[in-house]
């Protein structure tokens, strides 16, 4: 009988082959499941949570402005210009070579609310009332000048709205984890490190305004300006504050100012006044 190179497999060989085959089958089944899942889809994507539900911070309530810088310009928003800024051409023409005095009337045809536009509204002394209109619309009422700003979350206008003093504002929440966290290390006794504290702020981009004044050296901004604001709430020594940083892009370098507000317990001091500047 001729020698054969065939070798009877041992029980160990059979078990090894079965294990390899089993792993291969499982891998194939997993790939098929992934492919089928991708084809079928996991159903419609979950709708994003309403802005009110997703809010990382609560900005609602009554706030009073703290005038800690640019005092003259903010307390007398229609006063003569200071610094290197200046009034628009209409103001200068109406005032003549000597400029318009504090007691003079605004130029003919000028909007009496022009100093209360979106770009300068957060700089004016007064109070705010922030509240929800619905789940995706936030409203800012200002007693100074009796103005109202409406912030739309994730809502792009179907058509370009008519220009207005407050323009059209699109809002979004920004969130993240603060760098560093607390404690570091492994959390003690083998436990996981504590989660880093989170922060959140409101971003608002406003366009389609009629232009106005940015109350910093009496600079003006045009109807083409893009206003970007960041509303950040913070607590210091048990008191709630809100700081609003505004960037105005209107050709050239952006102009950036900030305004701080203090939380009030209620609206007992909220008293809307007219647009006309009282001298």
C-alpha positions as YAML, in Angstrom:
chain: A
units: angstrom
residues:
- id: 1
  name: UNK
  ca: [0.00, 0.00, 0.00]
- id: 2
  name: UNK
  ca: [1.35, 3.41, -1.03]
- id: 3
  name: UNK
  ca: [2.09, 5.99, 1.60]
- id: 4
  name: UNK
  ca: [-0.45, 8.81, 1.68]
- id: 5
  name: UNK
  ca: [0.20, 12.37, 2.75]
- id: 6
  name: UNK
  ca: [-3.31, 12.51, 4.12]
- id: 7
  name: UNK
  ca: [-3.37, 12.85, 7.88]
- id: 8
  name: UNK
  ca: [-6.40, 12.19, 9.94]
- id: 9
  name: UNK
  ca: [-7.38, 15.39, 11.80]
- id: 10
  name: UNK
  ca: [-7.18, 15.19, 15.51]
- id: 11
  name: UNK
  ca: [-9.96, 16.28, 17.84]
- id: 12
  name: UNK
  ca: [-7.95, 19.40, 18.63]
- id: 13
  name: UNK
  ca: [-7.72, 20.29, 14.93]
- id: 14
  name: UNK
  ca: [-11.50, 19.86, 14.53]
- id: 15
  name: UNK
  ca: [-12.24, 22.11, 17.48]
- id: 16
  name: UNK
  ca: [-9.85, 24.79, 16.23]
- id: 17
  name: UNK
  ca: [-11.41, 24.76, 12.75]
- id: 18
  name: UNK
  ca: [-14.90, 24.98, 14.22]
- id: 19
  name: UNK
  ca: [-13.92, 27.96, 16.34]
- id: 20
  name: UNK
  ca: [-12.40, 29.77, 13.36]
- id: 21
  name: UNK
  ca: [-15.48, 29.05, 11.25]
- id: 22
  name: UNK
  ca: [-17.75, 30.28, 14.02]
- id: 23
  name: UNK
  ca: [-15.89, 33.57, 14.31]
- id: 24
  name: UNK
  ca: [-16.00, 34.01, 10.55]
- id: 25
  name: UNK
  ca: [-19.76, 33.36, 10.45]
- id: 26
  name: UNK
  ca: [-20.38, 35.86, 13.24]
- id: 27
  name: UNK
  ca: [-18.31, 38.48, 11.44]
- id: 28
  name: UNK
  ca: [-20.28, 37.96, 8.22]
- id: 29
  name: UNK
  ca: [-23.59, 38.16, 10.06]
- id: 30
  name: UNK
  ca: [-22.50, 41.38, 11.75]
- id: 31
  name: UNK
  ca: [-21.54, 42.94, 8.42]
- id: 32
  name: UNK
  ca: [-24.85, 41.89, 6.88]
- id: 33
  name: UNK
  ca: [-26.76, 43.36, 9.81]
- id: 34
  name: UNK
  ca: [-24.89, 46.65, 9.50]
- id: 35
  name: UNK
  ca: [-25.50, 46.76, 5.75]
- id: 36
  name: UNK
  ca: [-29.20, 45.99, 6.13]
- id: 37
  name: UNK
  ca: [-29.51, 48.54, 8.91]
- id: 38
  name: UNK
  ca: [-27.90, 51.16, 6.71]
- id: 39
  name: UNK
  ca: [-30.29, 50.33, 3.87]
- id: 40
  name: UNK
  ca: [-33.39, 50.23, 6.01]
- id: 41
  name: UNK
  ca: [-32.27, 53.16, 8.18]
- id: 42
  name: UNK
  ca: [-33.00, 53.49, 11.83]
- id: 43
  name: UNK
  ca: [-36.19, 55.36, 11.16]
- id: 44
  name: UNK
  ca: [-36.59, 59.12, 10.92]
- id: 45
  name: UNK
  ca: [-34.04, 61.17, 12.82]
- id: 46
  name: UNK
  ca: [-35.30, 62.45, 16.12]
- id: 47
  name: UNK
  ca: [-36.46, 66.06, 15.93]
- id: 48
  name: UNK
  ca: [-34.21, 68.48, 17.80]
- id: 49
  name: UNK
  ca: [-35.47, 69.53, 21.18]
- id: 50
  name: UNK
  ca: [-37.26, 72.89, 21.29]
- id: 51
  name: UNK
  ca: [-34.98, 75.77, 22.18]
- id: 52
  name: UNK
  ca: [-36.76, 76.32, 25.48]
- id: 53
  name: UNK
  ca: [-36.20, 72.69, 26.48]
- id: 54
  name: UNK
  ca: [-32.60, 72.67, 25.25]
- id: 55
  name: UNK
  ca: [-31.68, 75.93, 27.00]
- id: 56
  name: UNK
  ca: [-28.42, 75.39, 28.96]
- id: 57
  name: UNK
  ca: [-29.04, 78.59, 30.94]
- id: 58
  name: UNK
  ca: [-32.11, 80.53, 31.98]
- id: 59
  name: UNK
  ca: [-31.99, 84.12, 30.74]
- id: 60
  name: UNK
  ca: [-35.62, 84.93, 31.42]
- id: 61
  name: UNK
  ca: [-36.69, 87.54, 33.92]
- id: 62
  name: UNK
  ca: [-36.01, 91.20, 34.61]
- id: 63
  name: UNK
  ca: [-32.56, 92.73, 34.30]
- id: 64
  name: UNK
  ca: [-31.21, 96.22, 34.96]
- id: 65
  name: UNK
  ca: [-28.21, 97.63, 33.12]
- id: 66
  name: UNK
  ca: [-25.04, 98.49, 35.02]
- id: 67
  name: UNK
  ca: [-23.42, 101.55, 33.44]
- id: 68
  name: UNK
  ca: [-19.80, 101.16, 34.43]
- id: 69
  name: UNK
  ca: [-18.09, 102.56, 31.31]
- id: 70
  name: UNK
  ca: [-18.84, 105.17, 28.58]
- id: 71
  name: UNK
  ca: [-21.07, 106.83, 31.13]
- id: 72
  name: UNK
  ca: [-21.77, 110.11, 29.26]
- id: 73
  name: UNK
  ca: [-22.54, 108.45, 25.95]
- id: 74
  name: UNK
  ca: [-24.76, 105.80, 27.50]
- id: 75
  name: UNK
  ca: [-26.64, 108.08, 29.85]
- id: 76
  name: UNK
  ca: [-27.10, 110.79, 27.17]
- id: 77
  name: UNK
  ca: [-27.28, 108.76, 23.95]
- id: 78
  name: UNK
  ca: [-28.14, 111.77, 21.78]
- id: 79
  name: UNK
  ca: [-25.38, 113.98, 23.15]
- id: 80
  name: UNK
  ca: [-22.69, 115.53, 20.90]
- id: 81
  name: UNK
  ca: [-20.01, 113.09, 19.74]
- id: 82
  name: UNK
  ca: [-16.90, 112.35, 21.73]
- id: 83
  name: UNK
  ca: [-13.59, 110.80, 20.83]
- id: 84
  name: UNK
  ca: [-12.95, 110.14, 17.16]
- id: 85
  name: UNK
  ca: [-16.48, 109.02, 16.35]
- id: 86
  name: UNK
  ca: [-19.13, 111.26, 14.91]
- id: 87
  name: UNK
  ca: [-22.75, 111.64, 13.99]
- id: 88
  name: UNK
  ca: [-24.06, 110.75, 10.58]
- id: 89
  name: UNK
  ca: [-24.10, 113.29, 7.74]
- id: 90
  name: UNK
  ca: [-27.76, 114.12, 8.30]
- id: 91
  name: UNK
  ca: [-27.12, 115.15, 11.89]
- id: 92
  name: UNK
  ca: [-24.11, 117.28, 10.93]
- id: 93
  name: UNK
  ca: [-25.95, 118.97, 8.10]
- id: 94
  name: UNK
  ca: [-28.93, 119.76, 10.30]
- id: 95
  name: UNK
  ca: [-26.69, 121.17, 13.02]
- id: 96
  name: UNK
  ca: [-24.63, 123.40, 10.74]
- id: 97
  name: UNK
  ca: [-20.92, 124.01, 11.06]
- id: 98
  name: UNK
  ca: [-21.12, 124.34, 14.80]
- id: 99
  name: UNK
  ca: [-22.89, 121.05, 15.26]
- id: 100
  name: UNK
  ca: [-26.23, 120.41, 16.92]
- id: 101
  name: UNK
  ca: [-26.47, 121.46, 20.55]
- id: 102
  name: UNK
  ca: [-27.97, 119.29, 23.26]
- id: 103
  name: UNK
  ca: [-31.16, 121.34, 23.34]
- id: 104
  name: UNK
  ca: [-31.80, 121.27, 19.58]
- id: 105
  name: UNK
  ca: [-34.44, 119.11, 17.96]
- id: 106
  name: UNK
  ca: [-33.45, 115.99, 15.97]
- id: 107
  name: UNK
  ca: [-32.99, 116.54, 12.23]
- id: 108
  name: UNK
  ca: [-36.17, 116.63, 10.16]
- id: 109
  name: UNK
  ca: [-37.41, 113.19, 9.19]
- id: 110
  name: UNK
  ca: [-35.08, 111.40, 11.61]
- id: 111
  name: UNK
  ca: [-36.46, 108.36, 13.39]
- id: 112
  name: UNK
  ca: [-36.91, 109.46, 17.01]
- id: 113
  name: UNK
  ca: [-36.02, 105.88, 18.05]
- id: 114
  name: UNK
  ca: [-32.79, 105.73, 16.03]
- id: 115
  name: UNK
  ca: [-30.61, 105.49, 19.14]
- id: 116
  name: UNK
  ca: [-32.62, 102.46, 20.31]
- id: 117
  name: UNK
  ca: [-31.78, 100.20, 17.36]
- id: 118
  name: UNK
  ca: [-30.49, 96.65, 17.72]
- id: 119
  name: UNK
  ca: [-26.84, 97.66, 17.62]
- id: 120
  name: UNK
  ca: [-27.02, 100.03, 20.56]
- id: 121
  name: UNK
  ca: [-30.05, 98.75, 22.45]
- id: 122
  name: UNK
  ca: [-28.06, 96.69, 24.95]
- id: 123
  name: UNK
  ca: [-25.89, 99.74, 25.74]
- id: 124
  name: UNK
  ca: [-28.76, 101.96, 26.84]
- id: 125
  name: UNK
  ca: [-29.49, 102.47, 30.53]
- id: 126
  name: UNK
  ca: [-32.72, 100.77, 31.49]
- id: 127
  name: UNK
  ca: [-34.32, 97.43, 32.15]
- id: 128
  name: UNK
  ca: [-34.99, 94.30, 30.12]
- id: 129
  name: UNK
  ca: [-37.72, 91.73, 30.38]
- id: 130
  name: UNK
  ca: [-36.73, 88.46, 28.69]
- id: 131
  name: UNK
  ca: [-39.46, 85.87, 28.16]
- id: 132
  name: UNK
  ca: [-40.48, 83.02, 25.84]
- id: 133
  name: UNK
  ca: [-43.10, 83.72, 23.18]
- id: 134
  name: UNK
  ca: [-43.19, 80.02, 22.28]
- id: 135
  name: UNK
  ca: [-40.81, 77.07, 22.43]
- id: 136
  name: UNK
  ca: [-38.53, 78.51, 19.73]
- id: 137
  name: UNK
  ca: [-38.94, 82.27, 20.08]
- id: 138
  name: UNK
  ca: [-37.42, 84.44, 22.77]
- id: 139
  name: UNK
  ca: [-38.48, 88.04, 23.34]
- id: 140
  name: UNK
  ca: [-36.50, 90.93, 24.83]
- id: 141
  name: UNK
  ca: [-38.59, 93.89, 25.91]
- id: 142
  name: UNK
  ca: [-36.73, 97.10, 26.75]
- id: 143
  name: UNK
  ca: [-38.33, 99.81, 28.84]
- id: 144
  name: UNK
  ca: [-35.86, 102.35, 27.44]
- id: 145
  name: UNK
  ca: [-37.49, 103.49, 24.22]
- id: 146
  name: UNK
  ca: [-40.25, 100.84, 24.51]
- id: 147
  name: UNK
  ca: [-38.51, 98.54, 22.07]
- id: 148
  name: UNK
  ca: [-38.94, 94.78, 21.55]
- id: 149
  name: UNK
  ca: [-36.48, 92.38, 19.99]
- id: 150
  name: UNK
  ca: [-37.62, 88.94, 18.80]
- id: 151
  name: UNK
  ca: [-35.06, 86.12, 18.64]
- id: 152
  name: UNK
  ca: [-35.87, 83.20, 16.34]
- id: 153
  name: UNK
  ca: [-34.23, 79.82, 16.99]
- id: 154
  name: UNK
  ca: [-33.40, 77.87, 13.84]
- id: 155
  name: UNK
  ca: [-35.89, 79.81, 11.80]
- id: 156
  name: UNK
  ca: [-34.57, 81.29, 8.58]
- id: 157
  name: UNK
  ca: [-37.10, 83.67, 7.03]
- id: 158
  name: UNK
  ca: [-38.83, 82.32, 3.93]
- id: 159
  name: UNK
  ca: [-38.52, 85.78, 2.41]
- id: 160
  name: UNK
  ca: [-36.36, 88.73, 3.33]
- id: 161
  name: UNK
  ca: [-38.42, 90.69, 5.86]
- id: 162
  name: UNK
  ca: [-38.79, 94.43, 5.65]
- id: 163
  name: UNK
  ca: [-35.95, 96.31, 7.27]
- id: 164
  name: UNK
  ca: [-36.64, 97.52, 10.77]
- id: 165
  name: UNK
  ca: [-34.90, 99.20, 13.67]
- id: 166
  name: UNK
  ca: [-34.42, 95.85, 15.44]
- id: 167
  name: UNK
  ca: [-33.81, 93.83, 12.26]
- id: 168
  name: UNK
  ca: [-34.19, 90.05, 12.05]
- id: 169
  name: UNK
  ca: [-32.42, 87.99, 14.72]
- id: 170
  name: UNK
  ca: [-31.52, 84.29, 14.53]
- id: 171
  name: UNK
  ca: [-30.57, 82.70, 17.85]
- id: 172
  name: UNK
  ca: [-28.79, 79.49, 18.84]
- id: 173
  name: UNK
  ca: [-27.46, 77.92, 22.02]
- id: 174
  name: UNK
  ca: [-23.75, 77.31, 22.41]
- id: 175
  name: UNK
  ca: [-22.55, 74.80, 25.00]
- id: 176
  name: UNK
  ca: [-19.36, 73.06, 26.02]
- id: 177
  name: UNK
  ca: [-17.32, 71.75, 28.92]
- id: 178
  name: UNK
  ca: [-15.13, 74.04, 30.92]
- id: 179
  name: UNK
  ca: [-11.46, 73.20, 30.62]
- id: 180
  name: UNK
  ca: [-9.87, 71.45, 33.54]
- id: 181
  name: UNK
  ca: [-12.92, 70.35, 35.48]
- id: 182
  name: UNK
  ca: [-12.68, 69.86, 39.22]
- id: 183
  name: UNK
  ca: [-10.15, 67.82, 41.15]
- id: 184
  name: UNK
  ca: [-8.44, 66.08, 38.23]
- id: 185
  name: UNK
  ca: [-6.81, 62.71, 38.80]
- id: 186
  name: UNK
  ca: [-8.85, 59.57, 39.14]
- id: 187
  name: UNK
  ca: [-11.60, 60.79, 41.39]
- id: 188
  name: UNK
  ca: [-10.21, 59.15, 44.53]
- id: 189
  name: UNK
  ca: [-10.26, 55.50, 45.58]
- id: 190
  name: UNK
  ca: [-10.30, 54.29, 42.01]
- id: 191
  name: UNK
  ca: [-13.48, 56.13, 41.08]
- id: 192
  name: UNK
  ca: [-13.96, 58.01, 37.83]
- id: 193
  name: UNK
  ca: [-13.01, 61.68, 37.70]
- id: 194
  name: UNK
  ca: [-15.98, 64.03, 38.16]
- id: 195
  name: UNK
  ca: [-17.46, 65.41, 34.96]
- id: 196
  name: UNK
  ca: [-16.16, 68.82, 33.91]
- id: 197
  name: UNK
  ca: [-18.64, 71.61, 34.59]
- id: 198
  name: UNK
  ca: [-20.55, 72.77, 31.55]
- id: 199
  name: UNK
  ca: [-21.17, 76.27, 30.27]
- id: 200
  name: UNK
  ca: [-23.77, 77.67, 27.93]
- id: 201
  name: UNK
  ca: [-24.53, 80.96, 26.25]
- id: 202
  name: UNK
  ca: [-26.93, 82.44, 23.73]
- id: 203
  name: UNK
  ca: [-25.63, 83.53, 20.33]
- id: 204
  name: UNK
  ca: [-27.71, 85.99, 18.30]
- id: 205
  name: UNK
  ca: [-26.99, 87.15, 14.75]
- id: 206
  name: UNK
  ca: [-29.01, 90.15, 13.57]
- id: 207
  name: UNK
  ca: [-29.27, 91.51, 10.02]
- id: 208
  name: UNK
  ca: [-31.75, 93.52, 7.96]
- id: 209
  name: UNK
  ca: [-31.74, 96.57, 10.22]
- id: 210
  name: UNK
  ca: [-32.26, 100.17, 9.15]
- id: 211
  name: UNK
  ca: [-28.94, 101.14, 10.75]
- id: 212
  name: UNK
  ca: [-28.45, 103.15, 13.90]
- id: 213
  name: UNK
  ca: [-25.99, 104.15, 16.58]
- id: 214
  name: UNK
  ca: [-23.50, 102.02, 18.44]
- id: 215
  name: UNK
  ca: [-23.08, 103.90, 21.68]
- id: 216
  name: UNK
  ca: [-19.32, 103.97, 21.76]
- id: 217
  name: UNK
  ca: [-17.83, 107.28, 20.63]
- id: 218
  name: UNK
  ca: [-21.11, 107.83, 18.82]
- id: 219
  name: UNK
  ca: [-20.23, 105.47, 15.97]
- id: 220
  name: UNK
  ca: [-22.95, 104.68, 13.49]
- id: 221
  name: UNK
  ca: [-23.67, 101.42, 11.70]
- id: 222
  name: UNK
  ca: [-25.39, 101.00, 8.35]
- id: 223
  name: UNK
  ca: [-28.25, 98.81, 7.19]
- id: 224
  name: UNK
  ca: [-25.67, 96.34, 5.88]
- id: 225
  name: UNK
  ca: [-24.19, 95.70, 9.30]
- id: 226
  name: UNK
  ca: [-24.13, 92.22, 10.82]
- id: 227
  name: UNK
  ca: [-24.57, 92.25, 14.60]
- id: 228
  name: UNK
  ca: [-23.35, 89.21, 16.52]
- id: 229
  name: UNK
  ca: [-24.14, 89.03, 20.23]
- id: 230
  name: UNK
  ca: [-23.29, 86.59, 22.99]
- id: 231
  name: UNK
  ca: [-25.49, 86.52, 26.11]
- id: 232
  name: UNK
  ca: [-23.72, 84.88, 29.04]
- id: 233
  name: UNK
  ca: [-25.22, 84.48, 32.52]
- id: 234
  name: UNK
  ca: [-22.96, 84.27, 35.57]
- id: 235
  name: UNK
  ca: [-23.29, 84.41, 39.34]
- id: 236
  name: UNK
  ca: [-20.94, 86.32, 41.61]
- id: 237
  name: UNK
  ca: [-21.23, 86.43, 45.39]
- id: 238
  name: UNK
  ca: [-24.79, 85.13, 45.21]
- id: 239
  name: UNK
  ca: [-25.99, 87.73, 42.68]
- id: 240
  name: UNK
  ca: [-27.02, 86.84, 39.12]
- id: 241
  name: UNK
  ca: [-25.58, 88.85, 36.26]
- id: 242
  name: UNK
  ca: [-25.74, 88.72, 32.46]
- id: 243
  name: UNK
  ca: [-23.06, 90.09, 30.15]
- id: 244
  name: UNK
  ca: [-23.81, 90.80, 26.49]
- id: 245
  name: UNK
  ca: [-20.84, 91.07, 24.12]
- id: 246
  name: UNK
  ca: [-21.70, 92.72, 20.80]
- id: 247
  name: UNK
  ca: [-19.64, 92.62, 17.62]
- id: 248
  name: UNK
  ca: [-20.65, 94.94, 14.77]
- id: 249
  name: UNK
  ca: [-19.27, 94.08, 11.33]
- id: 250
  name: UNK
  ca: [-19.94, 96.87, 8.87]
- id: 251
  name: UNK
  ca: [-16.86, 97.00, 6.71]
- id: 252
  name: UNK
  ca: [-13.41, 97.38, 8.21]
- id: 253
  name: UNK
  ca: [-12.54, 95.95, 11.58]
- id: 254
  name: UNK
  ca: [-15.40, 94.71, 13.81]
- id: 255
  name: UNK
  ca: [-16.38, 97.00, 16.66]
- id: 256
  name: UNK
  ca: [-16.84, 95.16, 19.94]
- id: 257
  name: UNK
  ca: [-18.52, 96.39, 23.11]
- id: 258
  name: UNK
  ca: [-19.93, 94.69, 26.18]
- id: 259
  name: UNK
  ca: [-22.78, 95.48, 28.55]
- id: 260
  name: UNK
  ca: [-23.58, 93.93, 31.92]
- id: 261
  name: UNK
  ca: [-26.98, 93.52, 33.59]
- id: 262
  name: UNK
  ca: [-28.01, 92.56, 37.09]
- id: 263
  name: UNK
  ca: [-30.97, 90.26, 37.78]
- id: 264
  name: UNK
  ca: [-33.95, 91.81, 39.55]
- id: 265
  name: UNK
  ca: [-36.49, 89.87, 41.61]
- id: 266
  name: UNK
  ca: [-39.52, 91.17, 39.71]
- id: 267
  name: UNK
  ca: [-40.77, 93.77, 37.24]
- id: 268
  name: UNK
  ca: [-41.89, 96.39, 39.75]
- id: 269
  name: UNK
  ca: [-39.29, 98.84, 38.38]
- id: 270
  name: UNK
  ca: [-39.87, 98.05, 34.70]
- id: 271
  name: UNK
  ca: [-41.39, 101.25, 33.29]
- id: 272
  name: UNK
  ca: [-41.47, 101.65, 29.48]
- id: 273
  name: UNK
  ca: [-40.64, 105.15, 28.21]
- id: 274
  name: UNK
  ca: [-40.94, 106.79, 24.80]
- id: 275
  name: UNK
  ca: [-38.26, 106.93, 22.16]
- id: 276
  name: UNK
  ca: [-37.79, 110.67, 22.36]
- id: 277
  name: UNK
  ca: [-34.63, 111.52, 24.23]
- id: 278
  name: UNK
  ca: [-35.46, 113.51, 27.38]
- id: 279
  name: UNK
  ca: [-33.00, 116.36, 27.99]
...
